[in-house]
Amino acid sequence: MTRLLRLTVWQWIFVALMLGGLYAAYVRVFYGLGGATHLSDQFPWGLWIGFDVLCGVGLAAGGFTLAAIVHIFNIESYKPILRATILTAFLGYGLVILALLFDLGRPYRIWHPLVMWNPRSVMFEVAWCVMLYTTVLALEFVPAVFERFGWQRPLGWMRAVSIPLVMAGVILSTLHQSSLGSLYLIVPAKLHPLWYTPLLPLFFFLSALAVGFAMTIFESWHSSRAFGRQLEAPLLASMARVLAVLLGFYLVLRFWDLGRRGALARVLENRTESYLFILEIALLLVPMLLLFRRPVRLRPGALYACAVMVIFGFVTNRLNVSVTGMEAGSGVHYVPKWTEVMVTLAIIALGFAIFRFAAQHLPIFEEEAPAVSGRPVRLAAAGD
Amino acid sequence: MSRAILYDSTKCIGCRLCEAACAERWGLPYDDKVAAEEKLSAHKLTAVQTHGERFSRRLCMHCEDPTCASVCPVGAFRKTALGPVVYDESRCIGCRYCMLACPFQVPAYTWDSRLPVVKKCDMCYERQQAGLATACADACPTGATISGKRDALIAEARGRIAENPGQYYDRIYGIEEVGGTSVLFLSAVPFEQLGLRTGLPREPLPLLTWRALSYVPDIVVAGTVLLGGVWWITHRREEVAAAEAREKEEQS
């Protein structure tokens, strides 16, 4: 008994969130969406779509960017953090699907898009891409499990298909990251002009790429603290530089688009939409300006702070598109019910717990010290 | 030829017999309390609305190119050749994208049900198939709601405007809105004064998403070529370097 009570603060929080999540799940199952959410006919998509799905998929974007960097562009110096990133992405998609099971009115029919096709639907495309990409991520991660148990033959098979798998993963991600933006192309009369633009798919893709880098930096910091791994400072610094350029490109494009559509003046209106738009932009602009400075990129603490800002900016953007920007057009004010918040928090906690468990029991972090400059670890060995 | 409904607000007296007939046809409860609700919901698939001294009706517009049918990932909505847009609840997974996307905010959800479904007017599909008028048109005592072939109803509406130009706002709602609808409105005042959504695009909304979706094959092809090309170049470089290193080793 005393042993049972000797949990850390984080473990207590985890237990509390799990119990809360279970109770919320009970409410959802027995009282329906009406009892568990503040959704309505006027506002059918809330926190579970806006945060759990839109942000969840975006925050898992590090998986395909890093896989492409290591396997396609052959920059092997990033390999030490690849597995952790793939694992986060796989977990992320698993949790998105879990959240969908809460949000769908008939979760037991989640397989319907497999057999009931409607190729005109963006949602149909997203469903297929997410399904296929989750499979790809599982296959990309499974070598870690094989290694743990020392299964050499299946490891060889996975090595043989790894490049086509990575390519499929990159293409599928490009498609559905942008398609999450395309979902909102259908509501020109409802979504606020600060966010509605024909370029939504491009903006969703670019911001997903950016947050993929930010998440990689974020995870690397936490892994180094939790597992005592060295933060690969020069690697993360050069990633941060790419992130800064990407953010700059994205922001210039956003404002060019606002100007082109004549929506620039709406930024200065005295409305909630304008304030939250400014918050979103600030959370992306400030880290961009900071990351262009070399000393900031080389200081782990500052780098981490920038990554966190980018992540918050990204989340604000997705919530602005799905909630803030949709309120005026639908004529209702939406505040999530406690059950919606509880489920979301429980899902996040579950993600952290599974990652920790996997990191402790599977070979996630490479044993050898990461190469510091350039990639030619193997070449140098061959050349000597 | 496809069927349609013509609602002439100038003839409507707000008796709500259309509401009662609709509720009866769907087997939904209808009493004074429901009658007083002036908005669409899962238990009220058509609603008469009061706008000052005038009345207006809300119901599914049965678009010519329905947004709901295009967005539904499982194809639960279908525009029938006869005109009605019908919903097959056995396919529905409950993603509610139809509700988000509908430009007229029509589909309603049975939120409190454990096995929820979408509810909306189906223009009395089975009555139409039998050549009957819709229940609401049948019940209307003043001829404010009539059902018939779309072309004939458009001609009828134009005729009414031409005969009494002073009595009507000189437009028919539903001819151009989002590519045209199978429910048409006539009014004495501009349509926004009746609570109708104006300023909608003239083109069908499904085109907006289709433009993005039609890039999918291009992205797949270009992506494969690009990624394959980059992979080939980066790995070729490595192979060459390794081979050169081996040669050097052999020479020394």
XYZ file of N, CA, C and O in Angstrom, chain B residues 6 149-163 172 175 184 186:
80
model
N -41.866 25.739 -54.999
C -41.876 27.201 -55.083
C -42.611 27.736 -53.867
O -43.757 27.377 -53.614
N -42.609 20.651 -61.511
C -41.332 20.575 -62.212
C -40.605 21.908 -62.092
O -41.230 22.969 -62.124
N -39.274 21.831 -61.963
C -38.502 23.051 -61.692
C -38.688 24.094 -62.796
O -38.919 25.269 -62.509
N -38.589 23.662 -64.061
C -38.732 24.605 -65.174
C -40.087 25.289 -65.137
O -40.196 26.508 -65.317
N -41.137 24.486 -64.898
C -42.490 25.042 -64.876
C -42.635 26.035 -63.729
O -43.273 27.086 -63.882
N -42.011 25.702 -62.560
C -42.124 26.593 -61.403
C -41.372 27.893 -61.636
O -41.813 28.965 -61.209
N -40.220 27.820 -62.328
C -39.474 29.049 -62.635
C -40.323 29.926 -63.561
O -40.443 31.141 -63.355
N -40.961 29.300 -64.572
C -41.824 30.045 -65.498
C -42.987 30.673 -64.726
O -43.327 31.856 -64.927
N -43.561 29.903 -63.808
C -44.670 30.395 -62.990
C -44.220 31.614 -62.159
O -44.905 32.635 -62.117
N -43.040 31.481 -61.540
C -42.547 32.566 -60.690
C -42.288 33.825 -61.523
O -42.649 34.941 -61.119
N -41.687 33.651 -62.699
C -41.433 34.803 -63.573
C -42.750 35.456 -63.988
O -42.859 36.678 -64.037
N -43.750 34.605 -64.259
C -45.069 35.107 -64.637
C -45.661 35.975 -63.541
O -46.174 37.069 -63.783
N -45.541 35.487 -62.275
C -46.115 36.251 -61.156
C -45.438 37.610 -61.020
O -46.110 38.626 -60.795
N -44.115 37.624 -61.182
C -43.400 38.905 -61.066
C -43.836 39.837 -62.187
O -44.105 41.030 -61.965
N -43.957 39.291 -63.412
C -44.323 40.109 -64.571
C -45.736 40.676 -64.426
O -46.001 41.822 -64.794
N -46.646 39.878 -63.859
C -48.034 40.331 -63.733
C -48.197 41.392 -62.652
O -48.984 42.312 -62.787
N -35.763 35.808 -58.285
C -36.186 34.516 -57.749
C -34.989 33.921 -57.014
O -33.936 33.702 -57.619
N -32.378 30.396 -58.163
C -31.993 30.129 -59.559
C -30.470 30.071 -59.675
O -29.914 29.179 -60.314
N -37.383 27.240 -54.577
C -37.325 28.606 -55.102
C -38.173 29.518 -54.224
O -39.199 29.099 -53.692
N -40.044 33.419 -53.713
C -40.477 34.734 -54.181
C -40.764 35.577 -52.953
O -41.228 35.063 -51.931
